[in-house]
PDB file of C-alpha atoms in Angstrom:
ATOM      1  CA  UNK A 256     129.980  69.044 178.116  1.00  0.00           C
ATOM      2  CA  UNK A 257     130.243  71.659 180.867  1.00  0.00           C
ATOM      3  CA  UNK A 258     132.116  69.993 183.730  1.00  0.00           C
ATOM      4  CA  UNK A 259     130.494  66.644 182.837  1.00  0.00           C
ATOM      5  CA  UNK A 260     126.988  68.101 182.949  1.00  0.00           C
ATOM      6  CA  UNK A 261     124.549  68.591 180.076  1.00  0.00           C
ATOM      7  CA  UNK A 262     122.733  71.407 181.896  1.00  0.00           C
ATOM      8  CA  UNK A 263     124.018  73.697 184.634  1.00  0.00           C
ATOM      9  CA  UNK A 264     121.788  76.434 186.053  1.00  0.00           C
ATOM     10  CA  UNK A 265     123.172  78.829 188.629  1.00  0.00           C
ATOM     11  CA  UNK A 266     121.011  81.227 190.647  1.00  0.00           C
ATOM     12  CA  UNK A 267     118.427  81.820 187.906  1.00  0.00           C
ATOM     13  CA  UNK A 268     115.936  84.651 188.438  1.00  0.00           C
ATOM     14  CA  UNK A 269     113.071  85.360 186.062  1.00  0.00           C
ATOM     15  CA  UNK A 270     110.741  88.333 186.580  1.00  0.00           C
ATOM     16  CA  UNK A 271     107.658  89.234 184.536  1.00  0.00           C
ATOM     17  CA  UNK A 272     105.161  92.062 184.620  1.00  0.00           C
ATOM     18  CA  UNK A 273     101.537  91.068 184.098  1.00  0.00           C
ATOM     19  CA  UNK A 274      98.089  92.588 184.008  1.00  0.00           C
ATOM     20  CA  UNK A 275      96.855  96.148 183.640  1.00  0.00           C
ATOM     21  CA  UNK A 276      98.761  97.234 186.733  1.00  0.00           C
ATOM     22  CA  UNK A 277     101.960  95.585 185.432  1.00  0.00           C
ATOM     23  CA  UNK A 278     102.405  93.702 188.670  1.00  0.00           C
ATOM     24  CA  UNK A 279     105.794  92.027 188.915  1.00  0.00           C
ATOM     25  CA  UNK A 280     105.791  88.226 189.106  1.00  0.00           C
ATOM     26  CA  UNK A 281     108.865  86.324 190.293  1.00  0.00           C
ATOM     27  CA  UNK A 282     108.713  83.064 188.346  1.00  0.00           C
ATOM     28  CA  UNK A 283     112.238  81.940 189.293  1.00  0.00           C
ATOM     29  CA  UNK A 284     113.938  82.915 192.540  1.00  0.00           C
ATOM     30  CA  UNK A 285     117.507  81.631 192.556  1.00  0.00           C
ATOM     31  CA  UNK A 286     116.952  78.289 190.849  1.00  0.00           C
ATOM     32  CA  UNK A 287     120.105  76.155 190.639  1.00  0.00           C
ATOM     33  CA  UNK A 288     120.473  72.588 189.410  1.00  0.00           C
ATOM     34  CA  UNK A 289     122.790  70.247 187.510  1.00  0.00           C
ATOM     35  CA  UNK A 290     121.748  67.569 185.020  1.00  0.00           C
ATOM     36  CA  UNK A 291     124.346  64.976 184.057  1.00  0.00           C
ATOM     37  CA  UNK A 292     124.818  63.365 180.662  1.00  0.00           C
ATOM     38  CA  UNK A 293     122.518  60.351 180.388  1.00  0.00           C
ATOM     39  CA  UNK A 294     120.138  61.403 183.160  1.00  0.00           C
ATOM     40  CA  UNK A 295     116.402  60.904 182.955  1.00  0.00           C
ATOM     41  CA  UNK A 296     115.712  63.993 185.020  1.00  0.00           C
ATOM     42  CA  UNK A 297     112.276  64.971 186.336  1.00  0.00           C
ATOM     43  CA  UNK A 298     111.184  68.465 187.363  1.00  0.00           C
ATOM     44  CA  UNK A 299     108.430  68.204 189.972  1.00  0.00           C
ATOM     45  CA  UNK A 300     106.363  70.945 191.557  1.00  0.00           C
ATOM     46  CA  UNK A 301     102.925  72.427 192.010  1.00  0.00           C
ATOM     47  CA  UNK A 302     101.284  74.649 189.397  1.00  0.00           C
ATOM     48  CA  UNK A 303     103.136  77.960 189.216  1.00  0.00           C
ATOM     49  CA  UNK A 304     106.267  76.580 190.897  1.00  0.00           C
ATOM     50  CA  UNK A 305     108.470  77.588 187.945  1.00  0.00           C
ATOM     51  CA  UNK A 306     109.022  74.259 186.170  1.00  0.00           C
ATOM     52  CA  UNK A 307     108.007  75.392 182.681  1.00  0.00           C
ATOM     53  CA  UNK A 308     109.777  78.744 183.057  1.00  0.00           C
ATOM     54  CA  UNK A 309     112.996  76.924 183.954  1.00  0.00           C
ATOM     55  CA  UNK A 310     112.599  74.675 180.910  1.00  0.00           C
ATOM     56  CA  UNK A 311     112.069  77.698 178.630  1.00  0.00           C
ATOM     57  CA  UNK A 312     115.324  79.177 179.979  1.00  0.00           C
ATOM     58  CA  UNK A 313     117.155  75.910 179.205  1.00  0.00           C
ATOM     59  CA  UNK A 314     115.752  76.012 175.663  1.00  0.00           C
ATOM     60  CA  UNK A 315     116.711  79.636 175.097  1.00  0.00           C
ATOM     61  CA  UNK A 316     113.052  80.612 174.671  1.00  0.00           C
ATOM     62  CA  UNK A 317     113.384  82.948 177.660  1.00  0.00           C
ATOM     63  CA  UNK A 318     116.403  84.895 178.811  1.00  0.00           C
ATOM     64  CA  UNK A 319     116.632  84.915 182.621  1.00  0.00           C
ATOM     65  CA  UNK A 320     116.579  88.268 184.390  1.00  0.00           C
ATOM     66  CA  UNK A 321     119.787  87.214 186.137  1.00  0.00           C
ATOM     67  CA  UNK A 322     121.827  84.094 186.722  1.00  0.00           C
ATOM     68  CA  UNK A 323     123.633  81.713 184.422  1.00  0.00           C
ATOM     69  CA  UNK A 324     122.538  78.700 182.403  1.00  0.00           C
ATOM     70  CA  UNK A 325     124.715  76.441 180.262  1.00  0.00           C
ATOM     71  CA  UNK A 326     123.376  73.720 177.952  1.00  0.00           C
ATOM     72  CA  UNK A 327     126.042  71.330 176.639  1.00  0.00           C
ATOM     73  CA  UNK A 328     128.648  73.907 177.610  1.00  0.00           C
ATOM     74  CA  UNK A 329     127.096  76.904 175.845  1.00  0.00           C
ATOM     75  CA  UNK A 330     124.618  79.660 176.640  1.00  0.00           C
ATOM     76  CA  UNK A 331     121.223  78.842 175.035  1.00  0.00           C
ATOM     77  CA  UNK A 332     120.355  80.903 171.972  1.00  0.00           C
ATOM     78  CA  UNK A 333     117.513  80.687 169.468  1.00  0.00           C
ATOM     79  CA  UNK A 334     118.524  79.421 166.041  1.00  0.00           C
ATOM     80  CA  UNK A 335     121.909  78.218 167.206  1.00  0.00           C
ATOM     81  CA  UNK A 336     123.337  75.158 165.381  1.00  0.00           C
ATOM     82  CA  UNK A 337     124.258  74.044 168.878  1.00  0.00           C
ATOM     83  CA  UNK A 338     120.621  72.925 169.189  1.00  0.00           C
ATOM     84  CA  UNK A 339     120.700  70.412 166.328  1.00  0.00           C
ATOM     85  CA  UNK A 340     120.769  67.563 168.836  1.00  0.00           C
ATOM     86  CA  UNK A 341     118.068  69.061 171.075  1.00  0.00           C
ATOM     87  CA  UNK A 342     114.336  68.309 170.862  1.00  0.00           C
ATOM     88  CA  UNK A 343     111.371  69.792 172.709  1.00  0.00           C
ATOM     89  CA  UNK A 344     107.906  68.265 172.941  1.00  0.00           C
ATOM     90  CA  UNK A 345     105.439  70.706 174.542  1.00  0.00           C
ATOM     91  CA  UNK A 346     102.232  69.713 176.285  1.00  0.00           C
ATOM     92  CA  UNK A 347     100.172  70.933 173.314  1.00  0.00           C
ATOM     93  CA  UNK A 348     102.227  70.816 170.090  1.00  0.00           C
ATOM     94  CA  UNK A 349     101.002  73.313 167.471  1.00  0.00           C
ATOM     95  CA  UNK A 350     101.312  71.510 164.157  1.00  0.00           C
ATOM     96  CA  UNK A 351     100.238  72.424 160.647  1.00  0.00           C
ATOM     97  CA  UNK A 352      96.962  70.559 160.938  1.00  0.00           C
ATOM     98  CA  UNK A 353      96.368  70.303 157.192  1.00  0.00           C
ATOM     99  CA  UNK A 354      99.336  67.925 156.882  1.00  0.00           C
ATOM    100  CA  UNK A 355      98.936  64.169 157.076  1.00  0.00           C
ATOM    101  CA  UNK A 356     100.877  62.117 159.612  1.00  0.00           C
ATOM    102  CA  UNK A 357     103.396  61.087 156.944  1.00  0.00           C
ATOM    103  CA  UNK A 358     103.707  64.603 155.502  1.00  0.00           C
ATOM    104  CA  UNK A 359     104.211  66.102 158.947  1.00  0.00           C
ATOM    105  CA  UNK A 360     106.852  63.552 159.903  1.00  0.00           C
ATOM    106  CA  UNK A 361     108.703  64.155 156.643  1.00  0.00           C
ATOM    107  CA  UNK A 362     108.370  67.973 156.776  1.00  0.00           C
ATOM    108  CA  UNK A 363     109.463  68.456 160.396  1.00  0.00           C
ATOM    109  CA  UNK A 364     112.372  66.058 160.000  1.00  0.00           C
ATOM    110  CA  UNK A 365     113.541  68.064 156.958  1.00  0.00           C
ATOM    111  CA  UNK A 366     113.896  71.190 159.120  1.00  0.00           C
ATOM    112  CA  UNK A 367     117.123  69.701 160.449  1.00  0.00           C
ATOM    113  CA  UNK A 368     118.626  70.286 156.997  1.00  0.00           C
ATOM    114  CA  UNK A 369     119.200  66.612 156.335  1.00  0.00           C
ATOM    115  CA  UNK A 370     117.352  64.387 153.911  1.00  0.00           C
ATOM    116  CA  UNK A 371     115.730  61.430 155.622  1.00  0.00           C
ATOM    117  CA  UNK A 372     115.329  58.262 153.501  1.00  0.00           C
ATOM    118  CA  UNK A 373     111.781  57.065 152.876  1.00  0.00           C
ATOM    119  CA  UNK A 374     112.597  53.736 154.526  1.00  0.00           C
ATOM    120  CA  UNK A 375     113.587  55.497 157.750  1.00  0.00           C
ATOM    121  CA  UNK A 376     110.313  57.450 157.796  1.00  0.00           C
ATOM    122  CA  UNK A 377     108.273  54.297 157.161  1.00  0.00           C
ATOM    123  CA  UNK A 378     110.163  52.281 159.774  1.00  0.00           C
ATOM    124  CA  UNK A 379     109.609  54.954 162.448  1.00  0.00           C
ATOM    125  CA  UNK A 380     105.899  55.225 161.658  1.00  0.00           C
ATOM    126  CA  UNK A 381     105.626  51.448 161.874  1.00  0.00           C
ATOM    127  CA  UNK A 382     107.425  51.306 165.239  1.00  0.00           C
ATOM    128  CA  UNK A 383     105.171  53.996 166.706  1.00  0.00           C
ATOM    129  CA  UNK A 384     101.964  52.396 165.426  1.00  0.00           C
ATOM    130  CA  UNK A 385     101.325  55.265 162.999  1.00  0.00           C
ATOM    131  CA  UNK A 386     101.804  53.448 159.695  1.00  0.00           C
ATOM    132  CA  UNK A 387      98.099  52.693 159.274  1.00  0.00           C
ATOM    133  CA  UNK A 388      97.289  56.373 159.930  1.00  0.00           C
ATOM    134  CA  UNK A 389      99.959  57.935 157.720  1.00  0.00           C
ATOM    135  CA  UNK A 390      97.338  59.402 155.345  1.00  0.00           C
ATOM    136  CA  UNK A 391      95.238  60.842 158.187  1.00  0.00           C
ATOM    137  CA  UNK A 392      95.346  64.624 158.580  1.00  0.00           C
ATOM    138  CA  UNK A 393      96.669  65.891 161.907  1.00  0.00           C
ATOM    139  CA  UNK A 394      93.424  67.820 162.412  1.00  0.00           C
ATOM    140  CA  UNK A 395      91.701  64.461 162.897  1.00  0.00           C
ATOM    141  CA  UNK A 396      94.399  62.850 165.053  1.00  0.00           C
ATOM    142  CA  UNK A 397      94.078  62.235 168.782  1.00  0.00           C
ATOM    143  CA  UNK A 398      96.459  63.933 171.197  1.00  0.00           C
ATOM    144  CA  UNK A 399      98.330  60.655 171.630  1.00  0.00           C
ATOM    145  CA  UNK A 400      98.917  60.359 167.887  1.00  0.00           C
ATOM    146  CA  UNK A 401     100.136  63.961 167.720  1.00  0.00           C
ATOM    147  CA  UNK A 402     102.572  63.238 170.560  1.00  0.00           C
ATOM    148  CA  UNK A 403     103.891  60.286 168.562  1.00  0.00           C
ATOM    149  CA  UNK A 404     104.482  62.525 165.532  1.00  0.00           C
ATOM    150  CA  UNK A 405     106.625  64.692 167.775  1.00  0.00           C
ATOM    151  CA  UNK A 406     108.516  61.785 169.306  1.00  0.00           C
ATOM    152  CA  UNK A 407     109.182  60.424 165.790  1.00  0.00           C
ATOM    153  CA  UNK A 408     111.596  63.329 165.254  1.00  0.00           C
ATOM    154  CA  UNK A 409     113.622  62.205 168.271  1.00  0.00           C
ATOM    155  CA  UNK A 410     113.933  58.690 166.879  1.00  0.00           C
ATOM    156  CA  UNK A 411     114.782  59.870 163.368  1.00  0.00           C
ATOM    157  CA  UNK A 412     117.522  62.309 164.367  1.00  0.00           C
ATOM    158  CA  UNK A 413     119.059  60.529 167.377  1.00  0.00           C
ATOM    159  CA  UNK A 414     118.270  63.325 169.801  1.00  0.00           C
ATOM    160  CA  UNK A 415     120.970  63.935 172.422  1.00  0.00           C
ATOM    161  CA  UNK A 416     118.824  66.059 174.729  1.00  0.00           C
ATOM    162  CA  UNK A 417     115.030  65.821 174.942  1.00  0.00           C
ATOM    163  CA  UNK A 418     112.754  68.209 176.842  1.00  0.00           C
ATOM    164  CA  UNK A 419     109.213  67.062 177.657  1.00  0.00           C
ATOM    165  CA  UNK A 420     106.542  69.349 179.144  1.00  0.00           C
ATOM    166  CA  UNK A 421     103.638  67.369 180.676  1.00  0.00           C
ATOM    167  CA  UNK A 422     103.931  64.735 177.903  1.00  0.00           C
ATOM    168  CA  UNK A 423     101.253  62.312 179.146  1.00  0.00           C
ATOM    169  CA  UNK A 424      98.539  64.751 180.201  1.00  0.00           C
ATOM    170  CA  UNK A 425      95.295  63.900 178.428  1.00  0.00           C
ATOM    171  CA  UNK A 426      96.517  60.561 177.067  1.00  0.00           C
ATOM    172  CA  UNK A 427      94.532  57.367 177.600  1.00  0.00           C
ATOM    173  CA  UNK A 428      96.195  54.560 179.639  1.00  0.00           C
ATOM    174  CA  UNK A 429      97.244  52.562 176.559  1.00  0.00           C
ATOM    175  CA  UNK A 430      98.809  55.642 174.930  1.00  0.00           C
ATOM    176  CA  UNK A 431     100.632  56.441 178.190  1.00  0.00           C
ATOM    177  CA  UNK A 432     102.104  52.943 178.323  1.00  0.00           C
ATOM    178  CA  UNK A 433     103.241  53.064 174.684  1.00  0.00           C
ATOM    179  CA  UNK A 434     104.697  56.535 175.165  1.00  0.00           C
ATOM    180  CA  UNK A 435     106.563  55.387 178.290  1.00  0.00           C
ATOM    181  CA  UNK A 436     108.162  52.481 176.404  1.00  0.00           C
ATOM    182  CA  UNK A 437     109.259  54.832 173.617  1.00  0.00           C
ATOM    183  CA  UNK A 438     110.882  57.164 176.148  1.00  0.00           C
ATOM    184  CA  UNK A 439     112.719  54.215 177.695  1.00  0.00           C
ATOM    185  CA  UNK A 440     114.044  53.312 174.249  1.00  0.00           C
ATOM    186  CA  UNK A 441     115.242  56.862 173.554  1.00  0.00           C
ATOM    187  CA  UNK A 442     116.936  57.000 176.965  1.00  0.00           C
ATOM    188  CA  UNK A 443     118.597  53.620 176.480  1.00  0.00           C
ATOM    189  CA  UNK A 444     120.023  54.893 173.178  1.00  0.00           C
ATOM    190  CA  UNK A 445     121.969  57.500 175.150  1.00  0.00           C
ATOM    191  CA  UNK A 446     119.719  60.575 175.201  1.00  0.00           C
ATOM    192  CA  UNK A 447     119.437  62.818 178.233  1.00  0.00           C
ATOM    193  CA  UNK A 448     115.765  63.470 179.027  1.00  0.00           C
ATOM    194  CA  UNK A 449     114.359  66.352 181.076  1.00  0.00           C
ATOM    195  CA  UNK A 450     110.677  65.919 181.903  1.00  0.00           C
ATOM    196  CA  UNK A 451     108.265  68.280 183.610  1.00  0.00           C
ATOM    197  CA  UNK A 452     105.206  66.404 184.873  1.00  0.00           C
ATOM    198  CA  UNK A 453     102.593  66.207 187.615  1.00  0.00           C
ATOM    199  CA  UNK A 454     102.244  62.415 187.285  1.00  0.00           C
ATOM    200  CA  UNK A 455     104.507  61.215 190.085  1.00  0.00           C
ATOM    201  CA  UNK A 456     103.874  57.532 189.335  1.00  0.00           C
ATOM    202  CA  UNK A 457     105.325  58.047 185.838  1.00  0.00           C
ATOM    203  CA  UNK A 458     108.450  59.584 187.361  1.00  0.00           C
ATOM    204  CA  UNK A 459     108.905  56.566 189.623  1.00  0.00           C
ATOM    205  CA  UNK A 460     108.891  54.306 186.557  1.00  0.00           C
ATOM    206  CA  UNK A 461     111.182  56.415 184.353  1.00  0.00           C
ATOM    207  CA  UNK A 462     113.447  58.929 186.084  1.00  0.00           C
ATOM    208  CA  UNK A 463     116.746  58.358 187.868  1.00  0.00           C
ATOM    209  CA  UNK A 464     117.060  61.906 189.286  1.00  0.00           C
ATOM    210  CA  UNK A 465     114.456  64.370 190.550  1.00  0.00           C
ATOM    211  CA  UNK A 466     114.399  68.085 191.375  1.00  0.00           C
ATOM    212  CA  UNK A 467     111.501  69.374 193.453  1.00  0.00           C
ATOM    213  CA  UNK A 468     110.736  73.024 192.701  1.00  0.00           C
ATOM    214  CA  UNK A 469     108.750  75.385 194.926  1.00  0.00           C
ATOM    215  CA  UNK A 470     108.385  79.165 194.680  1.00  0.00           C
ATOM    216  CA  UNK A 471     110.818  79.362 191.792  1.00  0.00           C
ATOM    217  CA  UNK A 472     113.739  77.513 193.345  1.00  0.00           C
ATOM    218  CA  UNK A 473     114.957  73.957 193.841  1.00  0.00           C
ATOM    219  CA  UNK A 474     114.162  72.793 197.363  1.00  0.00           C
ATOM    220  CA  UNK A 475     115.389  69.224 196.813  1.00  0.00           C
ATOM    221  CA  UNK A 476     117.531  67.463 194.204  1.00  0.00           C
ATOM    222  CA  UNK A 477     118.476  63.830 194.574  1.00  0.00           C
ATOM    223  CA  UNK A 478     118.635  60.360 193.098  1.00  0.00           C
ATOM    224  CA  UNK A 479     115.139  58.895 192.839  1.00  0.00           C
ATOM    225  CA  UNK A 480     116.178  55.862 194.876  1.00  0.00           C
ATOM    226  CA  UNK A 481     117.069  58.141 197.809  1.00  0.00           C
ATOM    227  CA  UNK A 482     113.562  59.608 197.774  1.00  0.00           C
ATOM    228  CA  UNK A 483     111.933  56.164 197.665  1.00  0.00           C
ATOM    229  CA  UNK A 484     112.972  54.892 201.068  1.00  0.00           C
ATOM    230  CA  UNK A 485     111.463  52.745 203.797  1.00  0.00           C
ATOM    231  CA  UNK A 486     109.700  54.185 206.828  1.00  0.00           C
ATOM    232  CA  UNK A 487     111.346  52.336 209.725  1.00  0.00           C
ATOM    233  CA  UNK A 488     108.553  53.383 212.085  1.00  0.00           C
ATOM    234  CA  UNK A 489     105.537  51.954 210.244  1.00  0.00           C
ATOM    235  CA  UNK A 490     104.503  48.555 208.907  1.00  0.00           C
ATOM    236  CA  UNK A 491     101.938  47.906 206.168  1.00  0.00           C
ATOM    237  CA  UNK A 492      99.692  44.968 206.963  1.00  0.00           C
ATOM    238  CA  UNK A 493      96.991  43.074 205.078  1.00  0.00           C
ATOM    239  CA  UNK A 494      94.859  40.523 206.900  1.00  0.00           C
ATOM    240  CA  UNK A 495      91.359  39.070 207.079  1.00  0.00           C
ATOM    241  CA  UNK A 496      88.909  40.115 209.801  1.00  0.00           C
ATOM    242  CA  UNK A 497      85.129  40.209 210.097  1.00  0.00           C
ATOM    243  CA  UNK A 498      84.831  41.932 213.447  1.00  0.00           C
ATOM    244  CA  UNK A 499      86.574  44.637 215.447  1.00  0.00           C
ATOM    245  CA  UNK A 500      90.118  45.609 214.512  1.00  0.00           C
ATOM    246  CA  UNK A 501      92.785  47.203 216.753  1.00  0.00           C
ATOM    247  CA  UNK A 502      92.476  50.965 217.287  1.00  0.00           C
ATOM    248  CA  UNK A 503      96.214  51.451 216.620  1.00  0.00           C
ATOM    249  CA  UNK A 504      95.675  50.442 212.976  1.00  0.00           C
ATOM    250  CA  UNK A 505      95.695  53.575 210.746  1.00  0.00           C
ATOM    251  CA  UNK A 506      94.997  54.348 207.063  1.00  0.00           C
ATOM    252  CA  UNK A 507      92.480  51.515 207.091  1.00  0.00           C
ATOM    253  CA  UNK A 508      90.932  50.177 203.873  1.00  0.00           C
ATOM    254  CA  UNK A 509      88.391  47.351 203.843  1.00  0.00           C
ATOM    255  CA  UNK A 510      87.210  45.280 200.891  1.00  0.00           C
ATOM    256  CA  UNK A 511      84.866  42.597 202.168  1.00  0.00           C
ATOM    257  CA  UNK A 512      86.707  40.918 205.016  1.00  0.00           C
ATOM    258  CA  UNK A 513      90.180  41.932 203.765  1.00  0.00           C
ATOM    259  CA  UNK A 514      91.710  44.753 205.801  1.00  0.00           C
ATOM    260  CA  UNK A 515      94.697  46.902 204.816  1.00  0.00           C
ATOM    261  CA  UNK A 516      96.350  49.433 207.087  1.00  0.00           C
ATOM    262  CA  UNK A 517      99.468  50.649 208.863  1.00  0.00           C
ATOM    263  CA  UNK A 518     100.708  49.979 212.368  1.00  0.00           C
ATOM    264  CA  UNK A 519     103.489  51.651 214.379  1.00  0.00           C
ATOM    265  CA  UNK A 520     106.646  49.653 214.956  1.00  0.00           C
ATOM    266  CA  UNK A 521     106.119  49.450 218.712  1.00  0.00           C
ATOM    267  CA  UNK A 522     102.720  47.750 218.227  1.00  0.00           C
ATOM    268  CA  UNK A 523     103.945  45.054 215.835  1.00  0.00           C
ATOM    269  CA  UNK A 524     104.045  42.305 218.484  1.00  0.00           C
ATOM    270  CA  UNK A 525     100.605  43.355 219.736  1.00  0.00           C
ATOM    271  CA  UNK A 526      99.272  42.976 216.199  1.00  0.00           C
ATOM    272  CA  UNK A 527     100.859  39.547 215.816  1.00  0.00           C
ATOM    273  CA  UNK A 528      99.312  38.441 219.123  1.00  0.00           C
ATOM    274  CA  UNK A 529      95.918  39.794 218.007  1.00  0.00           C
ATOM    275  CA  UNK A 530      95.930  37.846 214.723  1.00  0.00           C
ATOM    276  CA  UNK A 531      97.291  34.679 216.376  1.00  0.00           C
ATOM    277  CA  UNK A 532      94.740  34.626 219.191  1.00  0.00           C
ATOM    278  CA  UNK A 533      91.896  35.420 216.777  1.00  0.00           C
ATOM    279  CA  UNK A 534      93.224  32.942 214.174  1.00  0.00           C
ATOM    280  CA  UNK A 535      93.166  35.604 211.454  1.00  0.00           C
ATOM    281  CA  UNK A 536      95.044  34.993 208.172  1.00  0.00           C
ATOM    282  CA  UNK A 537      97.811  37.575 207.550  1.00  0.00           C
ATOM    283  CA  UNK A 538      98.692  38.215 203.883  1.00  0.00           C
ATOM    284  CA  UNK A 539     101.298  40.954 204.288  1.00  0.00           C
ATOM    285  CA  UNK A 540     103.422  42.555 206.975  1.00  0.00           C
ATOM    286  CA  UNK A 541     106.259  44.733 205.691  1.00  0.00           C
ATOM    287  CA  UNK A 542     107.987  48.053 206.320  1.00  0.00           C
ATOM    288  CA  UNK A 543     106.053  50.873 204.692  1.00  0.00           C
ATOM    289  CA  UNK A 544     107.614  52.142 201.467  1.00  0.00           C
ATOM    290  CA  UNK A 545     107.812  55.906 201.076  1.00  0.00           C
ATOM    291  CA  UNK A 546     106.487  56.896 197.638  1.00  0.00           C
ATOM    292  CA  UNK A 547     107.658  59.884 195.642  1.00  0.00           C
ATOM    293  CA  UNK A 548     104.320  61.500 196.483  1.00  0.00           C
ATOM    294  CA  UNK A 549     105.033  61.053 200.216  1.00  0.00           C
ATOM    295  CA  UNK A 550     108.515  62.572 199.831  1.00  0.00           C
ATOM    296  CA  UNK A 551     107.209  65.409 197.667  1.00  0.00           C
ATOM    297  CA  UNK A 552     104.635  66.592 200.197  1.00  0.00           C
ATOM    298  CA  UNK A 553     107.028  66.120 203.096  1.00  0.00           C
ATOM    299  CA  UNK A 554     109.679  68.268 201.416  1.00  0.00           C
ATOM    300  CA  UNK A 555     107.168  70.902 200.253  1.00  0.00           C
ATOM    301  CA  UNK A 556     105.960  71.215 203.859  1.00  0.00           C
ATOM    302  CA  UNK A 557     109.560  71.749 204.976  1.00  0.00           C
ATOM    303  CA  UNK A 558     109.886  68.468 206.838  1.00  0.00           C
ATOM    304  CA  UNK A 559     112.764  67.073 204.802  1.00  0.00           C
ATOM    305  CA  UNK A 560     115.676  68.064 202.579  1.00  0.00           C
ATOM    306  CA  UNK A 561     117.575  66.305 199.805  1.00  0.00           C
ATOM    307  CA  UNK A 562     120.084  68.538 198.019  1.00  0.00           C
TER     308      UNK A 562
END
């Protein structure tokens, strides 16, 4: 490890030239971050923020224009034996589609230069719900099944470091849930996971650390629990009402006679008096929880900082 960290990036810059006019694009602009051994680390940002470019630099697929990156204490390089314990699952894996699920699992696992026993292959396919489809060609598999073929390699070879690029995009809810449980298992077995995703709810359920990227640099990096705080100025309330509701109630949602909304702290006693005098049932009254989505937009707008 490099100072106790699996990945250390220091002031990474990545410039491209695109189009007929060869216009220069600055994909990374001084990106710096540290990922510790055992982290489930999420890279969050809008389209074009630089998340995938940063991941390609960590993988050695791109060489940064300037700056320094270390992965497990070494500079990334294609074909290096240093990457035997590293796995990468892209958003759209490009497999040999003429292979069956079993053939693909066996073939890709053999690229590590180690023979994998038949029992291990069969056990992994069974655990991932692929055993009944092992004779199905990849060309006829759903995206979720193809993602499982990729994740099978991580389970077979005890991956130490796993990179995931938008892993749940396009998956149905059941496939997302199964995939999430598999990732939890891999993480619990000691792997460090770096995930690039737009699905903030997935991050809340899986990650322990988050880096928010904007304009090619990290604008916030913190423990997830520090980004999921309580807003001491607002209360969430749920109550029943058929008629007029107070005008200080905001973010109002109504389903039948059930009302949900938020009230400022200094109007809490007014709200309690209103419901008591009107004899209205109150189902919830609690400090508003700040979601990762709330923190993300607040930080992107420059209203907060976690570094």
